[in-house]
CSV table of C-alpha atoms and ligand atoms in Angstrom, one decimal:
chain,number,residue,atom,x,y,z
A,4,MET,CA,391.7,267.9,131.7
A,5,GLY,CA,393.2,271.5,130.7
A,6,SER,CA,390.6,274.4,130.9
A,7,PHE,CA,387.3,272.4,132.4
A,8,PRO,CA,385.5,274.0,132.9
A,9,TYR,CA,385.9,276.4,129.5
A,10,PRO,CA,386.5,276.2,125.8
A,11,ARG,CA,389.1,275.5,124.1
A,12,ASN,CA,391.4,274.2,126.0
A,13,GLY,CA,389.3,270.4,127.4
A,14,ILE,CA,392.5,267.8,126.9
A,15,LEU,CA,390.6,265.5,124.4
A,16,LYS,CA,390.7,262.1,127.1
A,17,ILE,CA,392.2,258.9,124.9
A,18,ASP,CA,390.5,256.0,127.1
A,19,TYR,CA,390.4,253.5,124.8
A,20,GLU,CA,393.3,250.7,122.8
A,21,PHE,CA,393.3,248.7,120.5
A,22,ILE,CA,393.7,244.9,120.7
A,23,LEU,CA,395.5,243.5,117.8
A,24,LEU,CA,395.0,239.4,116.1
A,25,PHE,CA,398.0,237.8,114.8
A,26,LYS,CA,397.5,233.8,113.8
A,27,LYS,CA,399.6,231.8,113.0
A,28,GLN,CA,399.4,229.4,109.9
A,29,GLY,CA,399.6,225.7,110.0
A,30,SER,CA,397.3,223.3,111.6
A,31,PRO,CA,397.6,223.4,115.2
A,32,PRO,CA,397.1,220.3,117.6
A,33,LYS,CA,393.5,218.9,118.4
A,34,PRO,CA,392.5,219.3,122.0
A,35,LEU,CA,391.6,216.0,123.6
A,36,LYS,CA,387.3,215.5,123.5
A,37,GLU,CA,387.0,216.5,127.2
A,38,ASN,CA,389.0,220.0,126.7
A,39,LYS,CA,387.1,221.5,124.3
A,40,GLU,CA,383.8,220.3,126.0
A,41,ARG,CA,384.8,222.0,129.1
A,42,SER,CA,386.3,225.4,126.9
A,43,ALA,CA,383.0,226.3,125.1
A,44,MET,CA,381.6,229.5,126.3
A,45,THR,CA,378.2,230.7,126.8
A,46,LYS,CA,376.5,232.1,124.0
A,47,GLU,CA,376.5,235.6,126.0
A,48,GLU,CA,379.9,235.5,126.6
A,49,TRP,CA,380.6,234.4,122.8
A,50,ASN,CA,378.2,237.3,122.2
A,51,THR,CA,380.2,239.5,124.4
A,52,TYR,CA,384.2,239.1,123.3
A,53,PHE,CA,382.7,238.6,119.8
A,54,SER,CA,382.0,242.1,119.3
A,55,GLY,CA,384.3,245.2,118.7
A,56,HIS,CA,383.9,247.1,121.5
A,57,TRP,CA,385.1,245.6,125.1
A,58,ASN,CA,384.5,247.5,127.9
A,59,PHE,CA,385.5,248.1,131.4
A,60,ALA,CA,387.9,249.4,133.9
A,61,GLY,CA,390.8,249.2,134.2
A,62,VAL,CA,393.1,248.4,137.4
A,63,LYS,CA,394.7,249.8,140.2
A,64,GLN,CA,398.5,250.6,139.8
A,65,ASN,CA,399.8,249.7,142.6
A,66,GLY,CA,403.6,246.9,141.9
A,67,HIS,CA,403.2,247.3,138.8
A,68,LEU,CA,403.3,250.7,136.4
A,69,ALA,CA,401.2,249.3,133.6
A,70,MET,CA,399.3,246.6,134.8
A,71,PHE,CA,396.2,245.3,132.5
A,72,PRO,CA,393.0,244.0,134.2
A,73,GLU,CA,392.3,240.8,134.4
A,74,GLU,CA,388.9,240.4,132.5
A,75,LEU,CA,391.7,241.2,129.4
A,76,PRO,CA,393.7,238.7,129.0
A,77,ALA,CA,391.1,236.1,130.6
A,78,ARG,CA,388.6,237.3,127.9
A,79,LEU,CA,391.5,236.2,124.8
A,80,ILE,CA,392.4,233.1,126.4
A,81,LYS,CA,389.2,231.7,126.3
A,82,MET,CA,388.3,232.6,123.1
A,83,PHE,CA,392.0,231.7,121.2
A,84,ALA,CA,393.2,228.7,124.2
A,85,PHE,CA,391.6,225.6,125.3
A,86,TYR,CA,390.9,224.1,128.4
A,87,GLY,CA,394.6,222.4,129.8
A,88,ASP,CA,396.3,224.9,126.7
A,89,THR,CA,399.1,226.7,127.6
A,90,VAL,CA,399.8,230.3,127.2
A,91,LEU,CA,402.6,232.3,126.7
A,92,ASP,CA,403.4,236.3,128.0
A,93,PRO,CA,406.6,237.4,126.9
A,94,PHE,CA,405.8,240.2,128.9
A,95,LEU,CA,404.2,239.3,132.1
A,96,GLY,CA,404.3,242.1,134.1
A,97,SER,CA,403.1,241.7,137.9
A,98,GLY,CA,402.0,238.9,136.0
A,99,THR,CA,398.6,239.1,135.0
A,100,THR,CA,397.7,236.9,131.9
A,101,SER,CA,399.1,233.2,134.8
A,102,LEU,CA,396.4,234.5,136.5
A,103,ALA,CA,394.0,234.8,134.3
A,104,ALA,CA,395.8,231.0,132.3
A,105,ARG,CA,394.8,230.2,135.9
A,106,ASN,CA,391.3,230.7,136.7
A,107,VAL,CA,389.9,229.5,133.3
A,108,GLY,CA,392.5,226.5,133.1
A,109,ARG,CA,395.0,226.5,131.0
A,110,ASN,CA,398.5,226.4,131.4
A,111,SER,CA,401.0,229.6,130.8
A,112,VAL,CA,404.5,230.0,130.3
A,113,GLY,CA,405.8,234.2,130.9
A,114,TYR,CA,408.7,236.0,130.7
A,115,GLU,CA,409.3,239.1,132.5
A,116,ILE,CA,414.0,241.5,131.7
A,117,ASN,CA,412.9,243.5,135.1
A,118,GLU,CA,413.4,240.7,138.5
A,119,GLU,CA,412.4,243.9,140.3
A,120,TYR,CA,408.6,242.3,139.5
A,121,ILE,CA,409.5,239.3,141.2
A,122,PRO,CA,407.3,239.6,144.6
A,123,LYS,CA,405.2,241.6,142.6
A,124,ILE,CA,404.5,237.7,140.3
A,125,ASN,CA,405.1,236.6,143.3
A,126,GLU,CA,402.1,238.3,145.6
A,127,LYS,CA,399.9,238.1,142.9
A,128,LEU,CA,400.0,234.7,141.6
A,129,ASN,CA,401.2,233.5,145.4
A,130,VAL,CA,404.1,231.0,142.8
A,131,TYR,CA,405.4,229.2,146.1
A,132,GLN,CA,401.8,227.6,147.0
A,133,LYS,CA,401.2,224.4,145.3
A,134,ASP,CA,397.6,224.3,143.6
A,135,LEU,CA,394.9,221.3,144.3
A,136,SER,CA,396.5,219.3,142.0
A,137,GLY,CA,399.9,219.4,143.7
A,138,ASN,CA,400.9,221.7,140.6
A,139,GLN,CA,403.5,224.8,141.3
A,140,TYR,CA,404.4,227.8,139.7
A,141,ILE,CA,408.8,227.9,139.4
A,142,PHE,CA,410.5,230.4,138.5
A,143,LEU,CA,414.1,229.8,136.1
A,144,THR,CA,416.9,232.6,136.2
A,145,ASP,CA,418.7,233.3,132.6
A,146,ASN,CA,421.8,234.1,133.3
A,147,VAL,CA,423.1,233.8,130.5
A,148,LYS,CA,425.1,236.6,129.4
A,149,SER,CA,426.1,236.0,125.6
A,150,ASP,CA,426.9,237.7,122.5
A,151,VAL,CA,423.5,239.9,120.6
A,152,ASN,CA,424.7,240.1,117.4
A,153,GLU,CA,426.4,236.4,117.3
A,154,GLU,CA,422.5,235.3,118.3
A,155,ILE,CA,421.4,237.5,116.2
A,156,ASP,CA,423.1,236.2,113.3
A,157,LYS,CA,421.8,232.1,113.9
A,158,LEU,CA,418.6,234.0,113.1
A,159,PRO,CA,417.3,231.9,110.3
A,160,TYR,CA,414.8,235.4,109.6
A,161,ILE,CA,416.8,238.5,109.5
A,162,PHE,CA,415.6,241.7,108.6
A,163,ARG,CA,418.2,242.6,105.4
A,164,ASP,CA,417.4,246.4,104.0
A,165,PRO,CA,418.7,246.6,100.5
A,166,HIS,CA,417.1,250.0,100.1
A,167,LYS,CA,418.3,251.5,103.6
A,168,PHE,CA,414.4,252.3,104.7
A,169,ASP,CA,415.2,253.6,107.9
A,170,LYS,CA,418.2,256.0,106.7
A,171,LYS,CA,415.6,257.7,104.5
A,172,ILE,CA,414.0,261.3,105.0
A,173,ASP,CA,410.5,261.0,106.8
A,174,PRO,CA,408.5,261.2,103.5
A,175,LYS,CA,406.5,263.6,106.9
A,176,LYS,CA,409.0,265.3,106.8
A,177,LEU,CA,409.2,266.0,102.1
A,178,LYS,CA,406.7,265.7,100.1
A,179,PHE,CA,407.0,265.0,96.7
A,180,GLY,CA,404.9,266.8,94.8
A,181,SER,CA,403.6,269.2,94.6
A,182,LYS,CA,400.7,269.9,97.2
A,183,ILE,CA,397.0,272.1,95.0
A,184,ASP,CA,395.5,274.5,97.2
A,185,LYS,CA,392.2,276.2,97.3
A,186,ASN,CA,391.6,278.0,94.4
A,187,SER,CA,393.6,274.7,92.4
A,188,LYS,CA,397.1,276.8,91.8
A,189,GLU,CA,400.2,274.3,92.8
A,190,ARG,CA,401.8,275.0,95.9
A,191,GLU,CA,405.1,274.5,96.5
A,192,GLU,CA,406.8,274.0,99.7
A,193,TYR,CA,409.4,276.2,100.8
A,194,TYR,CA,412.5,275.3,102.7
A,195,SER,CA,415.8,277.1,103.4
A,196,VAL,CA,419.3,275.2,103.7
A,197,LYS,CA,421.3,275.4,106.9
A,198,GLU,CA,423.8,274.7,106.1
A,199,ILE,CA,426.5,274.6,102.6
A,200,ILE,CA,428.2,271.5,103.2
A,201,ASN,CA,429.9,271.4,99.8
A,202,SER,CA,428.5,273.3,95.7
A,203,GLU,CA,427.0,269.3,95.6
A,204,LEU,CA,425.7,268.8,99.3
A,205,LEU,CA,423.1,271.0,101.1
A,206,ARG,CA,421.5,270.8,105.1
A,207,LEU,CA,418.1,271.5,104.8
A,208,ASN,CA,416.1,273.0,107.8
A,209,ASN,CA,414.2,270.3,108.3
A,210,ASP,CA,418.3,268.5,108.8
A,211,SER,CA,417.8,266.5,105.4
A,212,VAL,CA,421.1,266.6,103.3
A,213,ILE,CA,419.8,267.4,99.4
A,214,ARG,CA,422.0,266.3,96.7
A,215,LEU,CA,422.5,269.0,93.4
A,216,ILE,CA,421.5,267.1,90.9
A,217,GLY,CA,423.7,267.7,87.6
A,218,VAL,CA,426.3,269.8,89.5
A,219,LYS,CA,429.8,268.0,90.3
A,220,GLU,CA,432.0,269.8,92.2
A,221,LYS,CA,436.0,270.5,90.5
A,222,LYS,CA,438.5,271.8,92.2
A,223,VAL,CA,439.1,274.7,90.0
A,224,ASN,CA,436.2,277.2,91.0
A,225,ASN,CA,434.8,274.7,94.1
A,226,MET,CA,435.5,278.2,95.6
A,227,GLU,CA,433.5,280.2,92.9
A,228,ALA,CA,430.4,277.5,93.3
A,229,ILE,CA,429.9,277.7,97.2
A,230,GLN,CA,430.3,281.7,97.2
A,231,TYR,CA,427.4,281.5,94.4
A,232,LEU,CA,425.4,279.2,97.3
A,233,MET,CA,426.6,281.6,100.1
A,234,ASP,CA,425.2,284.8,98.7
A,235,GLN,CA,421.9,283.8,96.4
A,236,LEU,CA,421.1,280.9,99.4
A,237,LYS,CA,421.3,283.0,102.5
A,238,GLY,CA,418.1,283.9,104.2
A,239,GLN,CA,416.0,283.0,101.1
A,240,LYS,CA,413.0,280.5,100.7
A,241,VAL,CA,413.7,277.7,98.9
A,242,PHE,CA,412.0,275.5,96.5
A,243,LEU,CA,412.5,271.9,95.3
A,244,LYS,CA,411.6,269.7,92.8
A,245,PHE,CA,412.7,265.8,92.0
A,246,ASP,CA,413.3,263.7,90.0
A,247,ASN,CA,412.0,260.2,89.5
A,248,GLU,CA,415.0,259.0,90.8
A,249,LYS,CA,415.3,260.0,94.5
A,250,TYR,CA,418.1,259.4,95.7
A,251,ASP,CA,422.5,258.3,95.4
A,252,GLU,CA,423.8,255.9,97.1
A,253,ASP,CA,424.2,257.4,100.1
A,254,ASN,CA,421.1,257.9,100.8
A,255,ASN,CA,420.5,262.1,99.8
A,256,LEU,CA,417.5,263.4,98.6
A,257,LEU,CA,418.2,264.2,94.8
A,258,CYS,CA,417.1,267.9,94.2
A,259,TYR,CA,416.4,270.2,91.6
A,260,ILE,CA,417.0,273.5,94.0
A,261,TYR,CA,414.7,277.5,93.0
A,262,LEU,CA,414.4,280.3,94.8
A,263,LYS,CA,411.3,281.8,95.6
A,264,ASN,CA,411.9,284.1,92.8
A,265,LYS,CA,412.5,281.0,90.4
A,266,THR,CA,415.8,281.8,90.2
A,267,PHE,CA,417.1,277.5,89.0
A,268,ILE,CA,420.3,277.5,91.5
A,269,ASN,CA,421.4,274.1,89.7
A,270,ALA,CA,421.6,275.9,86.3
A,271,HIS,CA,423.3,278.6,87.0
A,272,LEU,CA,426.0,276.2,89.1
A,273,GLN,CA,426.2,274.0,86.4
A,274,VAL,CA,427.4,276.9,83.7
A,275,ILE,CA,429.6,278.1,86.9
A,276,SER,CA,431.6,274.4,87.2
A,277,LYS,CA,432.7,273.9,83.2
B,11,SAM,C1,403.1,246.8,130.0
B,11,SAM,S1,404.1,246.0,130.6
B,11,SAM,C2,402.4,244.0,131.0
B,11,SAM,C3,402.2,244.1,132.5
B,11,SAM,C4,401.1,242.8,132.5
B,11,SAM,N1,400.8,242.9,131.4
B,11,SAM,C5,400.7,243.2,133.7
B,11,SAM,O1,399.5,243.3,133.8
B,11,SAM,O2,401.3,243.1,134.6
B,11,SAM,C6,405.4,245.0,130.1
B,11,SAM,C7,406.3,244.7,130.6
B,11,SAM,O3,407.1,243.7,129.6
B,11,SAM,C8,408.7,243.6,130.0
B,11,SAM,N2,410.2,243.5,129.3
B,11,SAM,C9,410.5,244.7,129.1
B,11,SAM,N3,411.2,243.5,127.6
B,11,SAM,C10,410.8,242.6,127.9
B,11,SAM,C11,411.7,242.1,127.5
B,11,SAM,N4,412.6,241.8,126.5
B,11,SAM,N5,411.7,240.6,127.6
B,11,SAM,C12,411.4,240.3,129.0
B,11,SAM,N6,409.7,241.2,129.5
B,11,SAM,C13,410.1,242.3,129.2
B,11,SAM,C14,408.8,245.3,131.0
B,11,SAM,O4,409.8,245.5,132.1
B,11,SAM,C15,406.9,244.9,131.6
B,11,SAM,O5,407.2,244.4,133.0
């Protein structure tokens, strides 16, 4: 509650979650007529379920850390599965989805990676007890120890990333172009240089590595170039400008770098390296 009951440090209660709905393309199997009829929702259910906001209490976290209330899967199952269909929960936890499925007349399959939850699932679903129709849940334990990479290679939809998006600099760390301040004047974003890797590559205070556009390391005057960078950049604030091409083949950001007093470092280095 933070500073309750006084301002200014009260803590906002995030007491809602989003439910994301995804639909599979294609033609689903047709339900039996009688199953379709048994799946009809009342008008009240329909209006409640298909409204944009749901309001019900959470559930006491007893025996599992992240259980949802039965009402949550029960509603979704009634909205999207016919009576007699089979519902899959890939993250079964304590088994709430299966419980809800059973209580609204649907079958279910669940995966749970953590064996420790078996007693909790057992308790919630009373798995070893046959129901009135003689049906019973079963646990199947997967002991296959396969090579994950080999299995991934067999998949038909492997994600390839020719642009190496995951290696690109976090766009929140670095913004391209300049910001406009309230007086409509251009304002630069300032950084400092944490490390001079060589005369072409610098590490900034936000840990991104930048490559200086137009600068080529040459053995003969390399020391002079590095000395120049040390003298100029030590303890200084710098700002960056970018070209159309933003990254080199190693995903280093391609930059022009300037001191706060507008000294253009790349240009001076080019002169030294000639
Ligand atoms: C948020 S809990 C689900 C809780 C569940 N809705 C309930 O009400 O009990 C997510 C569960 O997914 C399981 N899990 C995580 N990764 C998994 C995986 N790769 N395969 C199967 N289960 C996994 C976790 O062990 C955890 O029990």
